[in-house]
PDB file of C-alpha atoms and ligand atoms in Angstrom:
ATOM      1  CA  MET Z  85      -2.419  13.099   9.025  1.00 48.00           C
ATOM      2  CA  LYS Z  86      -5.246  10.552   8.578  1.00 49.00           C
ATOM      3  CA  THR Z  87      -2.770   8.604   6.017  1.00 52.00           C
ATOM      4  CA  ILE Z  88      -0.017   8.390   8.483  1.00 50.00           C
ATOM      5  CA  LEU Z  89      -2.313   6.951  10.778  1.00 50.00           C
ATOM      6  CA  PHE Z  90      -3.682   4.302   8.261  1.00 47.00           C
ATOM      7  CA  ALA Z  91      -0.094   2.950   7.506  1.00 47.00           C
ATOM      8  CA  ALA Z  92       0.955   2.768  10.625  1.00 45.00           C
ATOM      9  CA  ALA Z  93      -2.143   0.280  11.321  1.00 43.00           C
ATOM     10  CA  VAL Z  94      -1.349  -1.659   8.555  1.00 46.00           C
ATOM     11  CA  LEU Z  95       2.428  -1.656   9.037  1.00 46.00           C
ATOM     12  CA  GLY Z  96       2.318  -2.496  12.882  1.00 46.00           C
ATOM     13  CA  GLY Z  97       1.886  -6.300  12.459  1.00 46.00           C
ATOM     14  CA  LEU Z  98       4.727  -6.663  10.293  1.00 45.00           C
ATOM     15  CA  PRO Z  99       8.647  -7.453  10.899  1.00 49.00           C
ATOM     16  CA  ALA Z 100      10.658  -4.625  11.221  1.00 47.00           C
ATOM     17  CA  ALA Z 101      12.077  -5.511   7.644  1.00 44.00           C
ATOM     18  CA  ALA Z 102       9.043  -5.240   5.663  1.00 44.00           C
ATOM     19  CA  MET Z 103       8.503  -1.990   7.354  1.00 45.00           C
ATOM     20  CA  ALA Z 104      12.089  -0.851   6.221  1.00 44.00           C
ATOM     21  CA  GLU Z 105      10.586  -1.490   2.650  1.00 43.00           C
ATOM     22  CA  SER Z 106       7.224   0.090   2.736  1.00 44.00           C
ATOM     23  CA  SER Z 107       6.020   3.250   1.875  1.00 48.00           C
ATOM     24  CA  HIS Z 108       7.964   6.117   2.165  1.00 55.00           C
ATOM     25  CA  ILE Z 109       4.988   7.865   3.848  1.00 52.00           C
ATOM     26  CA  MET Z 110       6.679   6.653   7.159  1.00 51.00           C
ATOM     27  CA  PHE Z 111      10.064   7.600   6.145  1.00 53.00           C
ATOM     28  CA  ASP Z 112      12.180  10.651   7.609  1.00 57.00           C
ATOM     29  CA  HIS Z 113      13.763  11.967   4.741  1.00 58.00           C
ATOM     30  CA  SER Z 114      15.205  14.812   6.485  1.00 55.00           C
ATOM     31  CA  THR Z 115      17.737  12.093   7.980  1.00 54.00           C
ATOM     32  CA  MET Z 116      19.363  11.621   4.311  1.00 55.00           C
ATOM     33  CA  ALA Z 117      22.609  13.070   3.633  1.00 51.00           C
ATOM     34  CA  GLY Z 118      22.116  16.880   2.305  1.00 52.00           C
ATOM     35  CA  ALA Z 119      18.864  17.190   3.877  1.00 50.00           C
ATOM     36  CA  LYS Z 120      18.459  20.737   4.796  1.00 50.00           C
ATOM     37  CA  HIS Z 121      16.019  21.246   7.362  1.00 50.00           C
ATOM     38  CA  GLU Z 122      16.013  24.808   8.003  1.00 50.00           C
ATOM     39  CA  GLU Z 123      15.541  25.864   4.392  1.00 49.00           C
ATOM     40  CA  GLU Z 124      11.470  25.390   4.372  1.00 58.00           C
ATOM     41  CA  ALA Z 125      11.284  27.011   0.752  1.00 68.00           C
ATOM     42  CA  ALA Z 126       9.533  24.890  -2.065  1.00 79.00           C
ATOM     43  CA  VAL Z 127      11.293  22.124  -3.498  1.00 93.00           C
ATOM     44  CA  SER Z 128      10.521  21.391  -6.942  1.00 95.00           C
ATOM     45  CA  GLY Z 129      10.592  17.665  -8.840  1.00 97.00           C
ATOM     46  CA  THR Z 130       9.665  15.729 -11.749  1.00 97.00           C
ATOM     47  CA  GLY Z 131       8.362  11.894 -11.779  1.00 97.00           C
ATOM     48  CA  THR Z 132       5.331  10.006 -12.983  1.00 97.00           C
ATOM     49  CA  VAL Z 133       2.225   9.396 -11.366  1.00 97.00           C
ATOM     50  CA  ASN Z 134       1.361   5.755 -10.666  1.00 97.00           C
ATOM     51  CA  SER Z 135      -2.257   6.295  -8.983  1.00 97.00           C
ATOM     52  CA  VAL Z 136      -4.073   8.983  -8.022  1.00 96.00           C
ATOM     53  CA  ASP Z 137      -6.358   8.433  -4.997  1.00 95.00           C
ATOM     54  CA  ALA Z 138      -8.816  11.550  -5.330  1.00 92.00           C
ATOM     55  CA  ASP Z 139     -11.016  11.412  -2.298  1.00 92.00           C
ATOM     56  CA  ALA Z 140      -7.592  10.401   0.070  1.00 94.00           C
ATOM     57  CA  LYS Z 141      -5.568  13.563  -1.458  1.00 94.00           C
ATOM     58  CA  THR Z 142      -2.885  11.251  -2.328  1.00 96.00           C
ATOM     59  CA  VAL Z 143      -0.704  10.259  -5.164  1.00 96.00           C
ATOM     60  CA  ASN Z 144       1.741   7.759  -5.687  1.00 97.00           C
ATOM     61  CA  VAL Z 145       4.531   9.044  -7.795  1.00 97.00           C
ATOM     62  CA  THR Z 146       7.747   7.752  -8.787  1.00 97.00           C
ATOM     63  CA  HIS Z 147      10.226  10.427  -8.887  1.00 97.00           C
ATOM     64  CA  GLU Z 148      13.364  11.620 -10.003  1.00 97.00           C
ATOM     65  CA  PRO Z 149      16.245  12.634  -7.843  1.00 97.00           C
ATOM     66  CA  ILE Z 150      15.200  15.629  -5.711  1.00 96.00           C
ATOM     67  CA  ALA Z 151      19.041  17.124  -5.133  1.00 93.00           C
ATOM     68  CA  ALA Z 152      17.823  20.030  -3.015  1.00 92.00           C
ATOM     69  CA  ILE Z 153      16.755  17.354   0.252  1.00 92.00           C
ATOM     70  CA  GLY Z 154      18.903  14.828  -0.311  1.00 94.00           C
ATOM     71  CA  TRP Z 155      16.040  12.381  -2.220  1.00 95.00           C
ATOM     72  CA  PRO Z 156      16.986   9.784  -4.333  1.00 96.00           C
ATOM     73  CA  ALA Z 157      14.459   8.596  -6.993  1.00 97.00           C
ATOM     74  CA  MET Z 158      11.977   6.494  -5.726  1.00 97.00           C
ATOM     75  CA  THR Z 159       8.537   5.526  -5.838  1.00 97.00           C
ATOM     76  CA  MET Z 160       6.145   6.745  -2.850  1.00 96.00           C
ATOM     77  CA  ASP Z 161       3.053   8.011  -2.054  1.00 96.00           C
ATOM     78  CA  PHE Z 162       2.163  11.720  -1.619  1.00 96.00           C
ATOM     79  CA  ALA Z 163      -0.195  13.575  -0.024  1.00 96.00           C
ATOM     80  CA  VAL Z 164      -1.329  16.588  -1.818  1.00 95.00           C
ATOM     81  CA  ALA Z 165      -2.308  20.032  -0.815  1.00 93.00           C
ATOM     82  CA  GLU Z 166      -5.856  21.519  -0.876  1.00 90.00           C
ATOM     83  CA  GLY Z 167      -5.426  23.641  -4.263  1.00 89.00           C
ATOM     84  CA  VAL Z 168      -4.267  20.730  -6.442  1.00 92.00           C
ATOM     85  CA  ASP Z 169      -6.764  19.885  -8.617  1.00 89.00           C
ATOM     86  CA  LEU Z 170      -6.113  15.717  -8.765  1.00 90.00           C
ATOM     87  CA  ALA Z 171      -8.631  15.626 -11.371  1.00 87.00           C
ATOM     88  CA  THR Z 172      -6.411  16.277 -13.932  1.00 83.00           C
ATOM     89  CA  LEU Z 173      -4.144  13.548 -12.911  1.00 88.00           C
ATOM     90  CA  GLU Z 174      -4.103   9.988 -14.174  1.00 89.00           C
ATOM     91  CA  ALA Z 175      -2.005   7.320 -13.875  1.00 94.00           C
ATOM     92  CA  GLY Z 176       1.026   7.089 -16.073  1.00 95.00           C
ATOM     93  CA  ALA Z 177       1.222  11.276 -16.476  1.00 94.00           C
ATOM     94  CA  SER Z 178       4.209  12.802 -16.375  1.00 96.00           C
ATOM     95  CA  VAL Z 179       4.123  15.621 -14.118  1.00 95.00           C
ATOM     96  CA  SER Z 180       6.078  18.960 -12.049  1.00 96.00           C
ATOM     97  CA  PHE Z 181       5.476  19.699  -8.915  1.00 96.00           C
ATOM     98  CA  THR Z 182       6.603  21.166  -6.004  1.00 96.00           C
ATOM     99  CA  LEU Z 183       6.689  19.958  -2.279  1.00 95.00           C
ATOM    100  CA  THR Z 184       6.322  22.119   1.000  1.00 92.00           C
ATOM    101  CA  ARG Z 185       6.958  20.533   4.636  1.00 89.00           C
ATOM    102  CA  GLY Z 186       4.725  20.456   6.879  1.00 84.00           C
ATOM    103  CA  ALA Z 187       4.712  21.226  10.548  1.00 84.00           C
ATOM    104  CA  ASP Z 188       5.228  17.324  11.069  1.00 88.00           C
ATOM    105  CA  GLY Z 189       7.939  16.900   9.169  1.00 88.00           C
ATOM    106  CA  ILE Z 190       5.964  15.358   6.215  1.00 91.00           C
ATOM    107  CA  TYR Z 191       6.663  17.006   2.753  1.00 93.00           C
ATOM    108  CA  ILE Z 192       3.407  17.359   0.832  1.00 94.00           C
ATOM    109  CA  ILE Z 193       2.647  18.305  -2.991  1.00 95.00           C
ATOM    110  CA  GLU Z 194       2.020  21.787  -2.734  1.00 93.00           C
ATOM    111  CA  THR Z 195       1.716  22.676  -7.049  1.00 92.00           C
ATOM    112  CA  GLU Z 196       1.411  19.542  -9.668  1.00 91.00           C
ATOM    113  CA  GLN Z 197       0.875  20.056 -13.172  1.00 89.00           C
ATOM    114  CA  ALA Z 198       1.081  17.858 -16.216  1.00 87.00           C
ATOM    115  CA  ARG Z 199       4.373  18.271 -18.332  1.00 87.00           C
TER     116      ARG Z 199
HETATM  117 CU1  LIG N 229      10.701   9.730  -1.503  1.00 59.85          CU
END
């Protein structure tokens, strides 16, 4: 939640149009067409890592469309589960990953590996 709160603070002073363009951390993908909120099974996707913040346990990923949850291709920040070893990931890596959705409705990366 620390990341989300930080993002909210940073975005707080920006006009609405700028917020719409900003990080997907604040964006509730679940409102997108095709999203099935009731199904909480892990969702898999692929993408390219843009940056890794091992201290914050976040990665910025440009991911391919994830049809299972109705996401288009996009670039976004993900929080990463405790079990994921970010030391093995670096900018430019092509990865596959699985997502799980927390009680707050935010998807996080549950597993991630180079491909
Ligand atoms: Cu996204």
